[in-house]
Amino acid sequence: MLAETHQRLGAVKDGAVATYIPALAAVPPDLFGLATVSVDGRVAEAGDSRHPFTIQSVSKPFTYALALDLLGRRPVRAAVGVQPMAEAFNALVLDPVRSRPFNPMVNAGAIAVAGLLGDALGAQAFPMLQQRLSSAAGRDLALDHAVYRSEAATGHRNRALAHLLHGAGVFGVAAEEAVDIYFRQCSLIVTACDLAVMGATLANVGTNPVTGAEVYGVEAVRDTLSVMFTCGLYDGAGDWACRVGVPAKSGVGGGLVAVVNRQLGIGVFSPRVDSAGNPVRGLMACEALAEELGLHLFEPSNPGSTLLPALAG
Ligand code: GLN
């Protein structure tokens, strides 16, 4: 089924490779990989599922879960809200009442989370983050230095956000330090298969189903999946919740992770993104799988675990 979906959507050319981070413009646009990993560790793949790319915003739920685990819900919630926002992912907007980011899935919120990790861990913040995301993926995730340099050289909006947040007292570390952690987290190299394992780790209540590593606590996973569901696809999140109905997170590098709770992680790599920054074929692939397998959270006839054998066939 995965192979069929991959073949059918392979011809779709809608969207464009993100160019506002210059190094991303060099990614071949036709690459397309799909992978699923079940909570009992079974892997299914199609196309360029092992092609490396930078994780970008798909990192956000995983660093949010790390912050929740390390610091607890109260300080994290005080710094970053859990409300959807009707603006673009990189909007220079804070909740006007509380002077904090609306949610951790947009840049403002993710930079706030990076700042909180910087406050708590100092120079160990990025190494700890890299280690935790690697543990969720089940292998060591390396940094793409070219993308990191490119992003650091051009990320003026993100710097502006970091200064706004520091000025509002959301975190104590220097704005430059917080945004540097964020740039590095976005430049970690993953594959669609890695994203599927990471998604499956969330689906499996924080335990990586391939390695058995306990990566995140139960509460952190529950909060993370909740904001992924309501805010993961930015201003397209409401539409996604109705059409597909599972928590998901996209990135401008072409990555997408979707989580079918207690069942499956889905990872996609498709570099052409729409105007909201979501990978076009990634959305279509998840929609197709959700439709065929009845994955929507509120699907009355959700077949539950019986869907797993269908994927490989
Ligand atoms: N690093 C990118 C940025 O901050 C991530 C954005 C994204 O993937 N939506 O602009």
Short mmCIF file of C-alpha atoms and ligand atoms in Angstrom, two decimals:
data_model
loop_
_atom_site.label_atom_id
_atom_site.label_comp_id
_atom_site.label_asym_id
_atom_site.label_seq_id
_atom_site.Cartn_x
_atom_site.Cartn_y
_atom_site.Cartn_z
CA MET A 1 0.00 0.00 0.00
CA LEU A 2 2.84 2.37 0.83
CA ALA A 3 4.49 1.64 -2.52
CA GLU A 4 1.22 2.32 -4.36
CA THR A 5 0.65 5.62 -2.56
CA HIS A 6 4.25 6.60 -3.28
CA GLN A 7 3.92 5.80 -6.95
CA ARG A 8 0.59 7.57 -7.36
CA LEU A 9 1.76 10.80 -5.73
CA GLY A 10 5.22 10.75 -7.29
CA ALA A 11 3.98 12.75 -10.29
CA VAL A 12 2.64 15.65 -8.20
CA LYS A 13 4.82 18.74 -8.74
CA ASP A 14 2.85 21.32 -6.75
CA GLY A 15 4.69 23.60 -4.32
CA ALA A 16 8.31 24.73 -4.40
CA VAL A 17 11.52 24.00 -2.52
CA ALA A 18 12.04 26.56 0.27
CA THR A 19 14.70 29.08 -0.72
CA TYR A 20 14.67 31.61 2.12
CA ILE A 21 17.37 29.52 3.78
CA PRO A 22 19.81 29.53 0.82
CA ALA A 23 21.27 26.05 1.48
CA LEU A 24 17.79 24.48 1.24
CA ALA A 25 17.40 25.70 -2.35
CA ALA A 26 19.97 23.09 -3.43
CA VAL A 27 17.77 20.10 -2.44
CA PRO A 28 16.58 18.09 -5.52
CA PRO A 29 12.81 18.75 -5.59
CA ASP A 30 11.67 15.38 -6.96
CA LEU A 31 12.92 13.30 -4.05
CA PHE A 32 10.06 11.52 -2.29
CA GLY A 33 10.28 9.06 0.56
CA LEU A 34 7.66 7.41 2.77
CA ALA A 35 8.08 5.25 5.85
CA THR A 36 5.91 3.85 8.61
CA VAL A 37 6.99 2.25 11.88
CA SER A 38 4.49 0.44 14.08
CA VAL A 39 4.57 0.44 17.86
CA ASP A 40 5.79 -3.16 17.69
CA GLY A 41 8.77 -2.02 15.62
CA ARG A 42 7.75 -3.13 12.12
CA VAL A 43 9.11 -0.87 9.36
CA ALA A 44 7.60 -0.29 5.90
CA GLU A 45 9.27 2.04 3.37
CA ALA A 46 8.93 3.35 -0.16
CA GLY A 47 11.05 5.60 -2.41
CA ASP A 48 13.73 7.90 -0.96
CA SER A 49 12.98 6.91 2.62
CA ARG A 50 16.71 6.83 3.51
CA HIS A 51 17.67 10.09 1.84
CA PRO A 52 19.13 12.60 4.36
CA PHE A 53 17.66 16.09 4.79
CA THR A 54 17.46 18.65 7.60
CA ILE A 55 14.72 18.18 10.14
CA GLN A 56 13.82 21.90 10.42
CA SER A 57 10.53 22.43 12.24
CA VAL A 58 9.81 18.73 12.62
CA SER A 59 12.26 19.05 15.54
CA LYS A 60 9.84 21.28 17.48
CA PRO A 61 7.60 18.65 19.13
CA PHE A 62 10.65 16.64 20.14
CA THR A 63 12.42 19.56 21.84
CA TYR A 64 9.13 20.57 23.47
CA ALA A 65 8.78 17.07 24.92
CA LEU A 66 12.38 17.28 26.15
CA ALA A 67 11.69 20.60 27.91
CA LEU A 68 8.53 19.16 29.51
CA ASP A 69 10.47 16.15 30.74
CA LEU A 70 13.39 18.14 32.11
CA LEU A 71 11.62 21.16 33.55
CA GLY A 72 8.07 20.00 34.17
CA ARG A 73 4.83 21.33 32.74
CA ARG A 74 4.42 24.42 34.91
CA PRO A 75 7.51 26.47 33.90
CA VAL A 76 7.19 25.41 30.28
CA ARG A 77 3.52 26.38 30.15
CA ALA A 78 4.34 29.70 31.82
CA ALA A 79 6.78 30.48 29.01
CA VAL A 80 4.90 29.06 25.98
CA GLY A 81 1.15 28.73 25.40
CA VAL A 82 -0.76 25.87 23.77
CA GLN A 83 -3.09 27.92 21.59
CA PRO A 84 -3.30 27.67 17.79
CA MET A 85 -2.22 30.82 15.94
CA ALA A 86 -3.73 32.03 12.67
CA GLU A 87 -0.44 33.51 11.41
CA ALA A 88 2.53 32.13 9.49
CA PHE A 89 5.06 29.93 11.32
CA ASN A 90 7.68 32.69 11.43
CA ALA A 91 5.32 35.55 12.39
CA LEU A 92 6.73 38.19 14.73
CA VAL A 93 3.78 37.74 17.03
CA LEU A 94 3.38 36.98 20.72
CA ASP A 95 0.16 36.47 22.66
CA PRO A 96 -0.66 40.13 23.40
CA VAL A 97 -2.18 39.38 26.81
CA ARG A 98 0.65 37.27 28.21
CA SER A 99 3.64 38.38 26.09
CA ARG A 100 4.59 34.81 25.34
CA PRO A 101 4.46 32.66 22.19
CA PHE A 102 1.10 31.16 21.28
CA ASN A 103 2.45 27.61 21.00
CA PRO A 104 5.69 25.61 20.67
CA MET A 105 5.08 24.53 17.06
CA VAL A 106 5.75 28.01 15.59
CA ASN A 107 9.19 29.62 15.53
CA ALA A 108 8.52 31.98 18.45
CA GLY A 109 7.53 29.06 20.67
CA ALA A 110 10.39 26.81 19.57
CA ILE A 111 12.93 29.58 20.18
CA ALA A 112 11.40 30.10 23.63
CA VAL A 113 11.82 26.36 24.32
CA ALA A 114 15.44 26.57 23.12
CA GLY A 115 15.96 29.50 25.52
CA LEU A 116 14.48 27.53 28.43
CA LEU A 117 16.84 24.66 27.65
CA GLY A 118 19.71 27.17 27.49
CA ASP A 119 18.73 28.54 30.91
CA ALA A 120 18.58 25.06 32.44
CA LEU A 121 21.53 23.38 30.74
CA GLY A 122 23.95 26.10 29.61
CA ALA A 123 26.49 24.78 27.12
CA GLN A 124 24.98 21.29 27.44
CA ALA A 125 21.65 22.40 25.95
CA PHE A 126 22.35 21.51 22.34
CA PRO A 127 24.30 18.28 23.08
CA MET A 128 21.44 17.12 25.33
CA LEU A 129 18.85 18.02 22.68
CA GLN A 130 20.84 16.24 19.97
CA GLN A 131 21.17 13.18 22.18
CA ARG A 132 17.44 13.05 22.99
CA LEU A 133 16.33 13.41 19.38
CA SER A 134 18.89 10.75 18.41
CA SER A 135 17.45 8.46 21.02
CA ALA A 136 13.95 9.03 19.59
CA ALA A 137 15.28 8.19 16.10
CA GLY A 138 17.32 5.22 17.31
CA ARG A 139 20.58 6.43 15.76
CA ASP A 140 23.01 9.35 16.13
CA LEU A 141 21.70 12.39 14.27
CA ALA A 142 24.48 14.62 12.91
CA LEU A 143 24.47 18.35 12.20
CA ASP A 144 24.40 19.65 8.62
CA HIS A 145 27.01 22.41 8.98
CA ALA A 146 26.23 24.03 5.63
CA VAL A 147 22.53 24.40 6.45
CA TYR A 148 23.37 25.60 9.97
CA ARG A 149 25.73 28.29 8.63
CA SER A 150 23.22 29.31 5.96
CA GLU A 151 20.42 29.58 8.49
CA ALA A 152 22.57 31.45 11.02
CA ALA A 153 23.67 33.90 8.34
CA THR A 154 20.14 34.72 7.14
CA GLY A 155 17.82 34.07 10.10
CA HIS A 156 17.03 37.69 10.90
CA ARG A 157 13.37 37.12 11.74
CA ASN A 158 14.33 34.36 14.15
CA ARG A 159 16.89 36.66 15.79
CA ALA A 160 14.22 39.34 16.08
CA LEU A 161 11.91 36.81 17.76
CA ALA A 162 14.66 35.78 20.18
CA HIS A 163 15.18 39.42 21.17
CA LEU A 164 11.44 39.95 21.66
CA LEU A 165 11.29 36.87 23.88
CA HIS A 166 14.37 37.78 25.88
CA GLY A 167 13.00 41.31 26.29
CA ALA A 168 9.69 39.91 27.56
CA GLY A 169 11.56 37.82 30.15
CA VAL A 170 10.53 34.46 28.66
CA PHE A 171 14.10 33.18 29.10
CA GLY A 172 17.29 34.51 30.66
CA VAL A 173 20.05 33.41 28.28
CA ALA A 174 21.19 35.87 25.62
CA ALA A 175 18.92 36.03 22.58
CA GLU A 176 21.86 35.05 20.38
CA GLU A 177 22.44 31.90 22.46
CA ALA A 178 18.79 30.80 22.33
CA VAL A 179 18.51 31.29 18.58
CA ASP A 180 21.80 29.47 18.03
CA ILE A 181 20.42 26.38 19.83
CA TYR A 182 17.33 26.67 17.61
CA PHE A 183 19.36 26.98 14.39
CA ARG A 184 21.34 23.88 15.34
CA GLN A 185 18.25 21.83 16.19
CA CYS A 186 16.74 22.71 12.78
CA SER A 187 19.95 21.59 11.04
CA LEU A 188 19.98 18.03 12.38
CA ILE A 189 20.03 15.46 9.57
CA VAL A 190 17.25 12.87 9.39
CA THR A 191 15.55 10.57 6.87
CA ALA A 192 11.85 9.77 6.39
CA CYS A 193 12.60 6.50 8.14
CA ASP A 194 14.07 8.35 11.14
CA LEU A 195 10.95 10.53 11.33
CA ALA A 196 8.76 7.44 11.27
CA VAL A 197 10.73 5.96 14.20
CA MET A 198 10.52 9.29 16.06
CA GLY A 199 6.77 9.40 15.42
CA ALA A 200 6.43 5.81 16.54
CA THR A 201 8.28 6.72 19.76
CA LEU A 202 5.53 9.25 20.50
CA ALA A 203 2.83 6.78 19.38
CA ASN A 204 4.38 4.24 21.75
CA VAL A 205 4.03 6.61 24.74
CA GLY A 206 7.68 7.67 24.72
CA THR A 207 9.47 4.34 24.26
CA ASN A 208 11.33 3.84 20.98
CA PRO A 209 9.72 0.66 19.59
CA VAL A 210 12.81 -0.30 17.58
CA THR A 211 15.53 0.11 20.25
CA GLY A 212 13.41 -0.17 23.40
CA ALA A 213 14.93 3.07 24.77
CA GLU A 214 12.67 5.06 27.10
CA VAL A 215 12.96 8.50 25.53
CA TYR A 216 10.09 10.61 26.92
CA GLY A 217 7.76 10.46 29.89
CA VAL A 218 4.02 9.85 29.55
CA GLU A 219 2.94 13.40 30.47
CA ALA A 220 5.39 15.00 28.07
CA VAL A 221 4.11 12.79 25.24
CA ARG A 222 0.47 13.60 25.99
CA ASP A 223 1.03 17.36 25.99
CA THR A 224 3.21 17.18 22.90
CA LEU A 225 0.69 15.17 20.87
CA SER A 226 -2.05 17.59 21.96
CA VAL A 227 -0.23 20.65 20.57
CA MET A 228 0.84 18.73 17.47
CA PHE A 229 -2.81 17.98 16.82
CA THR A 230 -4.04 21.54 17.26
CA CYS A 231 -1.01 23.56 16.05
CA GLY A 232 1.35 21.26 14.11
CA LEU A 233 0.40 22.34 10.60
CA TYR A 234 0.49 26.06 11.40
CA ASP A 235 -2.37 28.02 9.87
CA GLY A 236 -3.44 24.83 8.07
CA ALA A 237 -3.86 22.93 11.35
CA GLY A 238 -7.67 23.08 11.56
CA ASP A 239 -8.09 21.89 8.00
CA TRP A 240 -5.65 19.05 8.69
CA ALA A 241 -7.47 18.04 11.87
CA CYS A 242 -10.67 17.57 9.86
CA ARG A 243 -9.15 15.97 6.76
CA VAL A 244 -6.54 13.68 8.32
CA GLY A 245 -7.22 13.76 12.03
CA VAL A 246 -3.88 12.72 13.56
CA PRO A 247 -1.18 14.81 15.29
CA ALA A 248 1.52 15.86 12.82
CA LYS A 249 4.40 18.28 12.31
CA SER A 250 5.90 19.61 9.10
CA GLY A 251 9.20 21.29 8.24
CA VAL A 252 10.37 23.52 5.39
CA GLY A 253 13.12 20.99 4.58
CA GLY A 254 10.34 18.71 3.28
CA GLY A 255 9.94 16.52 6.34
CA LEU A 256 6.65 15.52 7.91
CA VAL A 257 5.90 13.30 10.87
CA ALA A 258 2.44 12.02 11.75
CA VAL A 259 1.50 10.01 14.83
CA VAL A 260 -1.29 7.47 15.00
CA ASN A 261 -1.59 7.11 18.74
CA ARG A 262 -0.69 3.66 20.09
CA GLN A 263 -0.27 2.37 16.54
CA LEU A 264 2.09 4.03 14.10
CA GLY A 265 4.61 6.71 13.22
CA ILE A 266 4.55 8.01 9.65
CA GLY A 267 7.58 9.82 8.17
CA VAL A 268 7.62 11.62 4.82
CA PHE A 269 10.29 13.47 2.87
CA SER A 270 9.07 15.64 -0.02
CA PRO A 271 10.94 18.92 -0.54
CA ARG A 272 8.30 20.96 -2.38
CA VAL A 273 6.34 22.92 0.23
CA ASP A 274 3.14 24.97 -0.04
CA SER A 275 2.76 28.63 0.91
CA ALA A 276 2.32 27.70 4.59
CA GLY A 277 5.61 25.73 4.55
CA ASN A 278 4.04 22.24 4.53
CA PRO A 279 5.33 19.51 2.15
CA VAL A 280 2.62 19.08 -0.50
CA ARG A 281 3.02 15.36 -1.21
CA GLY A 282 3.59 14.75 2.50
CA LEU A 283 0.13 16.08 3.28
CA MET A 284 -1.38 14.12 0.39
CA ALA A 285 0.34 10.88 1.42
CA CYS A 286 -0.89 11.16 5.01
CA GLU A 287 -4.37 12.01 3.83
CA ALA A 288 -4.40 8.98 1.52
CA LEU A 289 -3.17 6.63 4.26
CA ALA A 290 -5.63 8.07 6.76
CA GLU A 291 -8.48 7.60 4.31
CA GLU A 292 -7.58 4.06 3.30
CA LEU A 293 -6.72 2.82 6.77
CA GLY A 294 -9.32 4.79 8.74
CA LEU A 295 -6.66 6.54 10.85
CA HIS A 296 -8.66 9.66 11.78
CA LEU A 297 -8.87 9.92 15.57
CA PHE A 298 -12.64 10.26 15.37
CA GLU A 299 -13.19 7.66 12.69
CA PRO A 300 -16.13 5.57 13.95
CA SER A 301 -14.92 2.45 12.17
CA ASN A 302 -11.22 2.82 13.08
CA PRO A 303 -9.96 -0.72 12.56
CA GLY A 304 -7.29 -0.34 15.25
CA SER A 305 -4.28 -2.59 15.13
CA THR A 306 -5.68 -4.61 12.23
CA LEU A 307 -4.37 -1.88 9.91
CA LEU A 308 -0.73 -2.90 10.32
CA PRO A 309 -0.50 -5.87 7.92
CA ALA A 310 -2.16 -3.77 5.18
CA LEU A 311 0.82 -1.40 4.98
CA ALA A 312 3.36 -3.92 3.81
CA GLY A 313 1.07 -5.47 1.20
N1 GLN B 1 14.58 26.72 10.46
C1 GLN B 1 13.37 27.14 9.85
C2 GLN B 1 13.04 28.56 10.26
O1 GLN B 1 13.24 28.86 11.38
C3 GLN B 1 12.28 26.19 10.27
C4 GLN B 1 10.94 26.60 9.77
C5 GLN B 1 10.08 25.43 9.37
O2 GLN B 1 10.52 24.33 9.12
N2 GLN B 1 8.81 25.71 9.23
O3 GLN B 1 12.61 29.37 9.52
#
